[in-house]
Short mmCIF file of C-alpha atoms in Angstrom, two decimals:
data_model
loop_
_atom_site.label_atom_id
_atom_site.label_comp_id
_atom_site.label_asym_id
_atom_site.label_seq_id
_atom_site.Cartn_x
_atom_site.Cartn_y
_atom_site.Cartn_z
CA SER A 1 -0.29 0.09 -0.15
CA GLN A 2 0.92 3.55 -0.68
CA GLN A 3 2.49 5.43 1.91
CA GLY A 4 1.33 8.65 1.04
CA GLU A 5 -2.60 9.36 0.15
CA GLU A 6 -3.51 12.46 -1.43
CA ASP A 7 -6.68 14.12 -1.30
CA PRO A 8 -9.05 14.65 -2.94
CA GLN A 9 -8.50 12.79 -6.22
CA ALA A 10 -9.60 15.25 -8.31
CA LEU A 11 -10.35 19.11 -8.05
CA SER A 12 -11.59 21.37 -10.71
CA ILE A 13 -11.17 25.07 -9.89
CA GLN A 14 -11.53 28.63 -11.99
CA GLU A 15 -8.39 30.50 -12.77
CA GLY A 16 -7.56 32.75 -10.05
CA GLU A 17 -9.00 30.81 -7.42
CA ASN A 18 -6.83 28.71 -4.77
CA ALA A 19 -6.15 25.24 -5.08
CA THR A 20 -5.51 23.08 -1.77
CA MET A 21 -4.53 19.39 -1.75
CA ASN A 22 -3.55 17.51 1.28
CA CYS A 23 -1.29 14.46 2.06
CA SER A 24 -1.62 11.74 4.88
CA TYR A 25 1.15 8.97 5.73
CA LYS A 26 1.57 6.51 8.18
CA THR A 27 5.35 6.11 9.58
CA SER A 28 7.87 8.63 10.57
CA ILE A 29 9.71 10.58 7.75
CA ASN A 30 12.51 12.19 7.48
CA ASN A 31 10.93 15.01 4.58
CA LEU A 32 8.17 15.20 2.30
CA GLN A 33 8.60 16.38 -0.99
CA TRP A 34 5.83 17.59 -3.68
CA TYR A 35 5.74 16.97 -7.25
CA ARG A 36 4.15 18.13 -10.42
CA GLN A 37 3.50 15.52 -13.62
CA ASN A 38 1.90 16.78 -16.73
CA SER A 39 0.35 14.68 -19.07
CA GLY A 40 2.76 11.81 -20.39
CA ARG A 41 5.52 13.44 -18.89
CA GLY A 42 8.20 13.12 -15.75
CA LEU A 43 7.51 14.34 -12.53
CA VAL A 44 8.99 18.01 -11.62
CA HIS A 45 9.88 18.70 -8.03
CA LEU A 46 7.87 21.57 -6.31
CA ILE A 47 9.07 21.70 -2.76
CA LEU A 48 10.80 19.66 -0.18
CA ILE A 49 9.77 20.09 3.60
CA ARG A 50 11.70 18.26 6.14
CA SER A 51 10.45 16.83 9.27
CA ASN A 52 11.63 19.66 11.43
CA GLU A 53 9.96 22.27 9.39
CA ARG A 54 6.22 23.47 9.38
CA GLU A 55 5.84 25.61 6.45
CA LYS A 56 7.75 26.43 3.16
CA HIS A 57 6.79 29.06 0.32
CA SER A 58 7.90 29.07 -3.10
CA GLY A 59 6.53 31.42 -5.38
CA ARG A 60 2.51 30.71 -5.67
CA LEU A 61 3.16 27.45 -3.36
CA ARG A 62 2.74 26.97 -0.08
CA VAL A 63 3.20 23.56 1.90
CA THR A 64 2.57 22.56 5.24
CA LEU A 65 3.66 19.83 7.49
CA ASP A 66 2.23 18.38 10.78
CA THR A 67 3.96 15.52 12.12
CA SER A 68 1.80 15.15 14.74
CA LYS A 69 -1.19 14.27 12.16
CA LYS A 70 0.91 13.05 9.88
CA SER A 71 -0.34 15.34 7.33
CA SER A 72 0.99 17.91 4.84
CA SER A 73 -1.00 20.26 2.50
CA LEU A 74 -0.06 22.02 -0.68
CA LEU A 75 -1.67 25.53 -1.70
CA ILE A 76 -1.48 26.95 -4.96
CA THR A 77 -2.63 30.57 -4.80
CA ALA A 78 -4.49 32.51 -8.00
CA SER A 79 -3.99 29.45 -10.29
CA ARG A 80 -3.59 29.60 -14.01
CA ALA A 81 -4.51 27.10 -16.62
CA ALA A 82 -1.08 26.11 -16.91
CA ASP A 83 -1.27 24.64 -13.32
CA THR A 84 -3.17 21.76 -14.77
CA ALA A 85 -1.60 18.71 -13.86
CA SER A 86 -1.37 15.66 -11.49
CA TYR A 87 0.30 16.81 -7.93
CA PHE A 88 1.96 13.81 -6.20
CA CYS A 89 3.13 13.56 -2.73
CA ALA A 90 6.45 11.69 -1.84
CA THR A 91 7.49 10.50 1.83
CA VAL A 92 11.07 9.96 2.19
CA THR A 93 12.49 7.90 5.20
CA ASN A 94 15.60 8.25 7.30
CA ALA A 95 16.63 5.29 5.06
CA GLY A 96 16.22 7.23 2.02
CA LYS A 97 13.46 5.51 0.23
CA SER A 98 11.08 7.54 -1.23
CA THR A 99 6.90 6.38 -1.66
CA PHE A 100 4.35 8.39 -3.94
CA GLY A 101 1.07 8.81 -3.30
CA ASP A 102 -1.76 8.24 -6.21
CA GLY A 103 -1.77 11.90 -6.71
CA THR A 104 -4.52 14.93 -6.90
CA THR A 105 -5.70 15.52 -10.68
CA LEU A 106 -5.96 19.47 -10.86
CA THR A 107 -8.19 21.13 -13.89
CA VAL A 108 -7.97 24.94 -13.75
CA LYS A 109 -10.59 26.07 -16.10
CA PRO A 110 -9.70 29.56 -17.95
CA ASP B 1 23.00 21.02 -18.87
CA ALA B 2 20.83 17.99 -19.85
CA GLY B 3 18.52 16.58 -17.76
CA VAL B 4 17.45 13.28 -17.02
CA THR B 5 17.23 11.16 -20.22
CA GLN B 6 15.78 7.87 -20.98
CA SER B 7 15.32 5.73 -24.26
CA PRO B 8 13.65 4.50 -25.95
CA THR B 9 10.24 6.84 -25.49
CA HIS B 10 8.00 3.69 -26.51
CA LEU B 11 8.28 -0.13 -26.97
CA ILE B 12 5.92 -2.68 -27.39
CA LYS B 13 7.00 -6.23 -26.15
CA THR B 14 5.15 -9.55 -26.17
CA ARG B 15 4.31 -11.83 -23.27
CA GLY B 16 7.41 -13.88 -22.33
CA GLN B 17 9.97 -11.64 -23.78
CA GLN B 18 12.74 -9.42 -22.26
CA VAL B 19 13.05 -5.82 -22.33
CA THR B 20 16.11 -3.35 -21.31
CA LEU B 21 15.63 0.22 -20.55
CA ARG B 22 17.95 2.84 -20.24
CA CYS B 23 18.81 5.98 -18.35
CA SER B 24 21.38 8.92 -18.49
CA PRO B 25 20.85 11.16 -15.29
CA LYS B 26 21.52 14.81 -14.98
CA SER B 27 24.87 15.98 -14.92
CA GLY B 28 26.65 16.07 -11.51
CA HIS B 29 23.91 13.11 -10.03
CA ASP B 30 25.12 9.81 -8.68
CA THR B 31 21.91 8.29 -7.51
CA VAL B 32 19.51 6.65 -9.71
CA SER B 33 16.51 5.32 -9.10
CA TRP B 34 13.61 3.39 -11.05
CA TYR B 35 9.64 3.70 -10.93
CA GLN B 36 6.92 2.02 -12.24
CA GLN B 37 3.73 4.02 -12.88
CA ALA B 38 0.59 2.46 -13.99
CA LEU B 39 -2.13 4.59 -15.54
CA GLY B 40 -4.02 6.88 -12.93
CA GLN B 41 -1.90 5.89 -10.40
CA GLY B 42 1.15 6.94 -8.33
CA PRO B 43 5.18 6.00 -9.17
CA GLN B 44 6.09 2.67 -7.55
CA PHE B 45 9.31 2.34 -6.61
CA ILE B 46 11.65 -0.57 -8.19
CA PHE B 47 15.14 -0.21 -6.86
CA GLN B 48 17.79 2.55 -6.36
CA TYR B 49 21.55 2.46 -7.27
CA TYR B 50 24.40 4.17 -5.91
CA GLU B 51 28.01 3.07 -6.53
CA GLU B 52 27.04 0.80 -9.14
CA GLU B 53 25.57 -1.01 -6.18
CA GLU B 54 21.73 -1.69 -5.71
CA ARG B 55 21.11 0.43 -2.50
CA GLN B 56 17.18 -0.15 -2.12
CA ARG B 57 14.72 -2.05 -3.65
CA GLY B 58 10.75 -1.87 -3.47
CA ASN B 59 8.47 -4.71 -3.68
CA PHE B 60 9.21 -6.09 -7.31
CA PRO B 61 10.33 -9.65 -8.15
CA ASP B 62 13.35 -10.88 -9.20
CA ARG B 63 12.31 -10.59 -12.79
CA PHE B 64 13.05 -6.60 -12.54
CA SER B 65 16.79 -6.17 -12.12
CA GLY B 66 19.28 -3.42 -12.98
CA HIS B 67 22.64 -1.92 -13.23
CA GLN B 68 24.64 1.15 -13.00
CA PHE B 69 27.58 2.09 -14.61
CA PRO B 70 30.83 3.73 -13.77
CA ASN B 71 29.53 7.22 -15.54
CA TYR B 72 26.37 6.60 -13.32
CA SER B 73 24.13 5.90 -16.29
CA SER B 74 21.77 2.76 -15.45
CA GLU B 75 19.92 -0.05 -17.08
CA LEU B 76 16.66 -1.71 -16.03
CA ASN B 77 15.97 -5.24 -17.24
CA VAL B 78 12.88 -6.91 -17.13
CA ASN B 79 12.65 -10.74 -18.04
CA ALA B 80 9.37 -13.06 -18.61
CA LEU B 81 7.45 -9.72 -19.31
CA LEU B 82 3.60 -10.18 -18.08
CA LEU B 83 1.03 -7.92 -19.57
CA GLY B 84 0.58 -6.37 -15.94
CA ASP B 85 4.09 -4.98 -16.61
CA SER B 86 2.69 -2.40 -19.19
CA ALA B 87 3.34 0.97 -17.48
CA LEU B 88 5.11 4.23 -17.74
CA TYR B 89 8.89 3.75 -16.29
CA LEU B 90 10.52 6.28 -14.75
CA CYS B 91 14.18 6.84 -14.16
CA ALA B 92 14.99 9.82 -11.41
CA SER B 93 18.33 10.70 -10.28
CA SER B 94 19.39 13.04 -7.58
CA LEU B 95 22.82 14.34 -5.64
CA SER B 96 22.38 11.62 -2.77
CA TRP B 97 21.14 8.42 -1.90
CA THR B 98 19.83 9.70 1.51
CA GLY B 99 16.66 11.57 0.10
CA ASN B 100 17.29 14.71 1.04
CA GLN B 101 17.83 16.35 -2.04
CA PRO B 102 15.10 16.45 -4.87
CA GLN B 103 14.95 14.03 -7.77
CA HIS B 104 14.78 14.83 -11.01
CA PHE B 105 12.87 12.71 -13.12
CA GLY B 106 13.34 11.84 -17.07
CA ASP B 107 10.00 11.47 -19.26
CA GLY B 108 10.01 7.50 -19.14
CA THR B 109 9.61 4.86 -21.34
CA ARG B 110 6.16 3.88 -22.28
CA LEU B 111 6.16 -0.29 -22.37
CA SER B 112 3.30 -2.25 -23.72
CA ILE B 113 3.03 -5.59 -23.66
CA LEU B 114 0.64 -7.46 -25.97
#
């Protein structure tokens, strides 16, 4: 079974709105990473947040991590049509093993 | 500066055959990981190579094997292909095996088994 599970499975919003997707996991982690995947392409790294960090920002992206609840969220502000993609969280153990969830499919309508 | 490159981009095989997929990591990266991604699912970890050794392995049978060369490039071999092996195979490279660095992915090899 997957370590990380994203929620919701699919999200459809209008351009300019904010998009929030969540990731829950089960065991202790070293860090958690978010990736984006456009259809038929490889994954692109967005943000890495370490287990001792609570929040990180990168441009229009904001990631939070709550290790007590074993959950993380990715917020995309002022979404654009180009943000349409699948978003995956990956949990990384202290041994360096990455486990991906099944992703959230985001559709941003112009 | 070239990123991760994979070849071939598409491949069609029949059940029982063997296949070899190739990956060149991003310049400066010494760690290569392979993933299998079925349609509509997230990538599943196959194995990781560092210093020409398999360092970690996911829950895949021995039919899946790999190799890393001195120039850090890598191959994934799959024997006795099954219909269920049809998937996108992704290669990712990173600066470290520890997982503390982001992974850079290639665009994958789409493998179809008939």
